[in-house]
């Protein structure tokens, strides 16, 4: 090696190679299926892995959840018939009614856990998943990822759903209560949000780190 001029030799990057962090042995990288990991042939340590995460599937799920979210909020949840009077209940009219009947904290919790938090969660999912398809991490990605981790436990559409079902059963002796499209919408939304929550957010960090 010629070191006469004192400059170090130019560094040549070899992305097709993987070096084991544990035993320094060098391996040729090969293609992996989603969820698979490559192990070191010498010491057995994990060299690198391919995420199980399918960004396109998650994006499709997020868009579907947003559409269902809009439909569930636009459609009435229940219809009540009592003494010839028919009353329809939407999520927002229920929240407003709880507010005007002096149970402000209940109204605020319902508005947060069933409307605001799920909506914010879906918007953040849309942002970080779109970001994962970009060549570099956009501004706000880190904040969005932290926001998602914080919001996840606060989105409680399923609790609301159980509450509504219990109310329908309890009120059915007093009035004729019918479940409407909004209730089914929130049911589907619960399933979609649960499916989204099974994806490991950690894998999104690795997408740009591995590039
Ligand atoms: Zn090794």
Short mmCIF file of C-alpha atoms and ligand atoms in Angstrom, two decimals:
data_model
loop_
_atom_site.label_atom_id
_atom_site.label_comp_id
_atom_site.label_asym_id
_atom_site.label_seq_id
_atom_site.Cartn_x
_atom_site.Cartn_y
_atom_site.Cartn_z
CA UNK A 1 0.00 0.00 0.00
CA UNK A 2 1.42 3.35 -1.00
CA UNK A 3 1.22 5.69 2.00
CA UNK A 4 3.97 8.10 0.87
CA UNK A 5 1.69 11.15 0.80
CA UNK A 6 0.20 10.32 4.20
CA UNK A 7 -3.42 10.14 2.91
CA UNK A 8 -5.43 7.02 3.79
CA UNK A 9 -6.41 4.81 0.83
CA UNK A 10 -9.85 5.64 -0.61
CA UNK A 11 -12.61 3.68 1.10
CA UNK A 12 -14.46 1.36 -1.23
CA UNK A 13 -17.98 0.53 -0.16
CA UNK A 14 -19.07 -3.03 -0.86
CA UNK A 15 -22.86 -3.10 -0.29
CA UNK A 16 -23.05 -6.69 -1.57
CA UNK A 17 -21.11 -7.85 1.49
CA UNK A 18 -22.22 -8.23 5.09
CA UNK A 19 -19.77 -8.31 7.98
CA UNK A 20 -20.67 -10.17 11.15
CA UNK A 21 -20.62 -7.78 14.12
CA UNK A 22 -19.67 -10.63 16.45
CA UNK A 23 -16.87 -12.50 14.68
CA UNK A 24 -15.87 -10.13 11.82
CA UNK A 25 -16.34 -12.81 9.16
CA UNK A 26 -17.41 -11.53 5.73
CA UNK A 27 -20.46 -12.89 3.88
CA UNK A 28 -22.05 -12.36 0.48
CA UNK A 29 -25.52 -10.82 0.87
CA UNK A 30 -28.41 -12.78 -0.64
CA UNK A 31 -32.08 -11.95 -1.22
CA UNK A 32 -34.44 -12.63 1.72
CA UNK A 33 -38.17 -13.23 1.92
CA UNK A 34 -40.19 -10.88 4.19
CA UNK A 35 -39.65 -11.86 7.84
CA UNK A 36 -36.52 -13.89 7.07
CA UNK A 37 -33.11 -13.29 8.66
CA UNK A 38 -29.60 -14.15 7.50
CA UNK A 39 -27.35 -15.78 10.12
CA UNK A 40 -23.58 -15.83 10.29
CA UNK A 41 -22.18 -19.16 9.05
CA UNK A 42 -19.30 -18.98 11.51
CA UNK A 43 -20.89 -17.95 14.82
CA UNK A 44 -24.64 -18.09 14.13
CA UNK A 45 -25.34 -14.42 15.01
CA UNK A 46 -27.97 -12.55 12.97
CA UNK A 47 -26.31 -10.61 10.13
CA UNK A 48 -29.32 -8.77 8.72
CA UNK A 49 -33.04 -9.32 8.30
CA UNK A 50 -35.85 -8.29 6.01
CA UNK A 51 -38.87 -6.73 7.67
CA UNK A 52 -42.17 -8.61 7.65
CA UNK A 53 -43.81 -5.25 7.10
CA UNK A 54 -45.58 -4.77 3.81
CA UNK A 55 -45.88 -1.01 3.39
CA UNK A 56 -48.41 -1.20 0.53
CA UNK A 57 -50.71 -3.51 2.50
CA UNK A 58 -50.53 -1.19 5.52
CA UNK A 59 -51.23 1.87 3.35
CA UNK A 60 -54.25 0.14 1.81
CA UNK A 61 -55.49 -0.79 5.30
CA UNK A 62 -55.03 2.81 6.51
CA UNK A 63 -56.93 4.29 3.54
CA UNK A 64 -59.73 1.73 4.05
CA UNK A 65 -59.88 2.63 7.77
CA UNK A 66 -60.12 6.35 6.92
CA UNK A 67 -63.03 5.72 4.52
CA UNK A 68 -64.81 3.57 7.12
CA UNK A 69 -64.11 6.26 9.74
CA UNK A 70 -65.88 8.90 7.61
CA UNK A 71 -68.83 6.56 6.88
CA UNK A 72 -69.18 5.53 10.54
CA UNK A 73 -69.35 9.17 11.60
CA UNK A 74 -71.68 10.23 8.79
CA UNK A 75 -74.22 7.47 9.40
CA UNK A 76 -76.48 7.27 12.47
CA UNK A 77 -75.46 4.68 15.07
CA UNK A 78 -78.87 3.88 16.54
CA UNK A 79 -82.52 4.70 16.00
CA UNK A 80 -84.85 4.83 19.01
CA UNK A 81 -88.62 4.70 18.79
CA UNK A 82 -90.61 5.52 21.89
CA UNK A 83 -94.23 6.84 22.19
CA UNK A 84 -94.37 7.57 18.48
CA UNK A 85 -91.18 9.63 18.52
CA UNK A 86 -88.20 8.48 16.47
CA UNK A 87 -84.74 9.66 17.53
CA UNK A 88 -81.57 9.04 15.56
CA UNK A 89 -78.20 9.10 17.25
CA UNK A 90 -74.91 9.94 15.50
CA UNK A 91 -71.61 9.81 17.35
CA UNK A 92 -71.35 13.60 17.40
CA UNK A 93 -74.99 14.15 18.47
CA UNK A 94 -74.40 11.66 21.32
CA UNK A 95 -71.29 13.54 22.40
CA UNK A 96 -73.15 16.88 22.20
CA UNK A 97 -76.06 15.44 24.16
CA UNK A 98 -73.72 14.12 26.89
CA UNK A 99 -72.11 17.58 27.02
CA UNK A 100 -75.43 19.42 27.38
CA UNK A 101 -76.64 16.97 30.05
CA UNK A 102 -73.84 17.97 32.39
CA UNK A 103 -71.50 15.03 31.78
CA UNK A 104 -68.82 17.09 30.05
CA UNK A 105 -65.87 14.83 31.01
CA UNK A 106 -67.66 11.79 29.52
CA UNK A 107 -68.37 13.75 26.33
CA UNK A 108 -64.74 14.88 26.12
CA UNK A 109 -63.39 11.34 26.69
CA UNK A 110 -65.77 9.93 24.05
CA UNK A 111 -64.85 12.64 21.53
CA UNK A 112 -61.14 11.97 22.16
CA UNK A 113 -61.03 8.18 22.23
CA UNK A 114 -63.56 7.53 19.45
CA UNK A 115 -63.08 10.52 17.15
CA UNK A 116 -59.94 12.64 17.62
CA UNK A 117 -57.37 9.99 18.61
CA UNK A 118 -58.33 7.40 15.95
CA UNK A 119 -58.38 10.17 13.30
CA UNK A 120 -54.97 11.51 14.39
CA UNK A 121 -53.64 7.93 14.50
CA UNK A 122 -54.81 7.22 10.94
CA UNK A 123 -53.38 10.53 9.66
CA UNK A 124 -50.00 9.72 11.28
CA UNK A 125 -50.04 6.19 9.83
CA UNK A 126 -50.65 7.70 6.40
CA UNK A 127 -47.70 10.08 6.90
CA UNK A 128 -45.13 7.57 8.22
CA UNK A 129 -46.10 4.91 5.65
CA UNK A 130 -45.81 7.41 2.83
CA UNK A 131 -42.48 8.52 4.36
CA UNK A 132 -41.25 4.90 4.29
CA UNK A 133 -41.57 4.88 0.50
CA UNK A 134 -39.44 8.03 0.12
CA UNK A 135 -35.68 7.69 -0.41
CA UNK A 136 -34.91 9.63 2.80
CA UNK A 137 -36.69 10.34 6.07
CA UNK A 138 -38.79 13.51 5.67
CA UNK A 139 -39.00 16.24 8.29
CA UNK A 140 -41.41 15.37 11.06
CA UNK A 141 -40.98 11.59 10.70
CA UNK A 142 -39.48 11.15 14.17
CA UNK A 143 -42.20 13.27 15.81
CA UNK A 144 -44.90 11.37 13.88
CA UNK A 145 -43.49 8.00 15.02
CA UNK A 146 -43.44 9.14 18.65
CA UNK A 147 -46.96 10.53 18.26
CA UNK A 148 -48.17 7.17 16.93
CA UNK A 149 -46.64 5.26 19.83
CA UNK A 150 -48.28 7.68 22.25
CA UNK A 151 -51.69 7.61 20.54
CA UNK A 152 -52.03 3.84 20.09
CA UNK A 153 -53.37 3.03 23.58
CA UNK A 154 -55.74 6.05 23.53
CA UNK A 155 -57.72 5.02 20.52
CA UNK A 156 -60.55 3.02 22.08
CA UNK A 157 -63.25 2.52 19.48
CA UNK A 158 -63.86 -1.02 20.80
CA UNK A 159 -64.70 0.27 24.30
CA UNK A 160 -67.24 2.67 22.79
CA UNK A 161 -68.70 -0.17 20.70
CA UNK A 162 -69.22 -2.37 23.78
CA UNK A 163 -70.77 0.61 25.62
CA UNK A 164 -73.24 1.21 22.77
CA UNK A 165 -74.17 -2.50 22.59
CA UNK A 166 -74.79 -2.60 26.37
CA UNK A 167 -76.94 0.57 26.10
CA UNK A 168 -78.96 -0.92 23.24
CA UNK A 169 -79.70 -4.04 25.30
CA UNK A 170 -80.57 -2.00 28.41
CA UNK A 171 -82.80 0.46 26.53
CA UNK A 172 -84.60 -2.20 24.53
CA UNK A 173 -87.14 -2.62 27.39
CA UNK A 174 -87.98 1.12 27.26
CA UNK A 175 -87.90 1.82 23.56
CA UNK A 176 -87.53 0.12 20.19
CA UNK A 177 -83.80 0.43 19.53
CA UNK A 178 -82.36 -0.44 16.14
CA UNK A 179 -78.67 -0.63 15.26
CA UNK A 180 -77.87 1.54 12.23
CA UNK A 181 -75.08 1.62 9.63
CA UNK A 182 -72.83 3.77 11.85
CA UNK A 183 -72.65 0.99 14.46
CA UNK A 184 -71.51 -1.54 11.83
CA UNK A 185 -69.06 1.08 10.58
CA UNK A 186 -67.48 1.38 14.03
CA UNK A 187 -67.38 -2.42 14.21
CA UNK A 188 -65.41 -2.61 10.94
CA UNK A 189 -63.20 0.29 12.09
CA UNK A 190 -62.33 -1.64 15.27
CA UNK A 191 -61.20 -4.62 13.16
CA UNK A 192 -59.12 -2.41 10.82
CA UNK A 193 -57.47 -0.52 13.70
CA UNK A 194 -56.67 -3.82 15.43
CA UNK A 195 -55.12 -5.15 12.20
CA UNK A 196 -53.02 -1.97 11.89
CA UNK A 197 -51.84 -2.26 15.49
CA UNK A 198 -50.41 -5.74 14.82
CA UNK A 199 -47.72 -4.25 12.57
CA UNK A 200 -44.46 -3.50 14.33
CA UNK A 201 -43.75 0.22 14.11
CA UNK A 202 -40.11 -0.49 14.94
CA UNK A 203 -39.65 -1.93 11.44
CA UNK A 204 -40.39 1.52 9.96
CA UNK A 205 -37.26 2.90 11.64
CA UNK A 206 -35.12 0.26 9.93
CA UNK A 207 -36.30 1.12 6.42
CA UNK A 208 -34.20 4.26 6.09
CA UNK A 209 -31.41 2.95 8.32
CA UNK A 210 -30.87 0.05 5.93
CA UNK A 211 -30.60 2.22 2.83
ZN1 LIG B 1 -20.26 -14.33 13.10
#
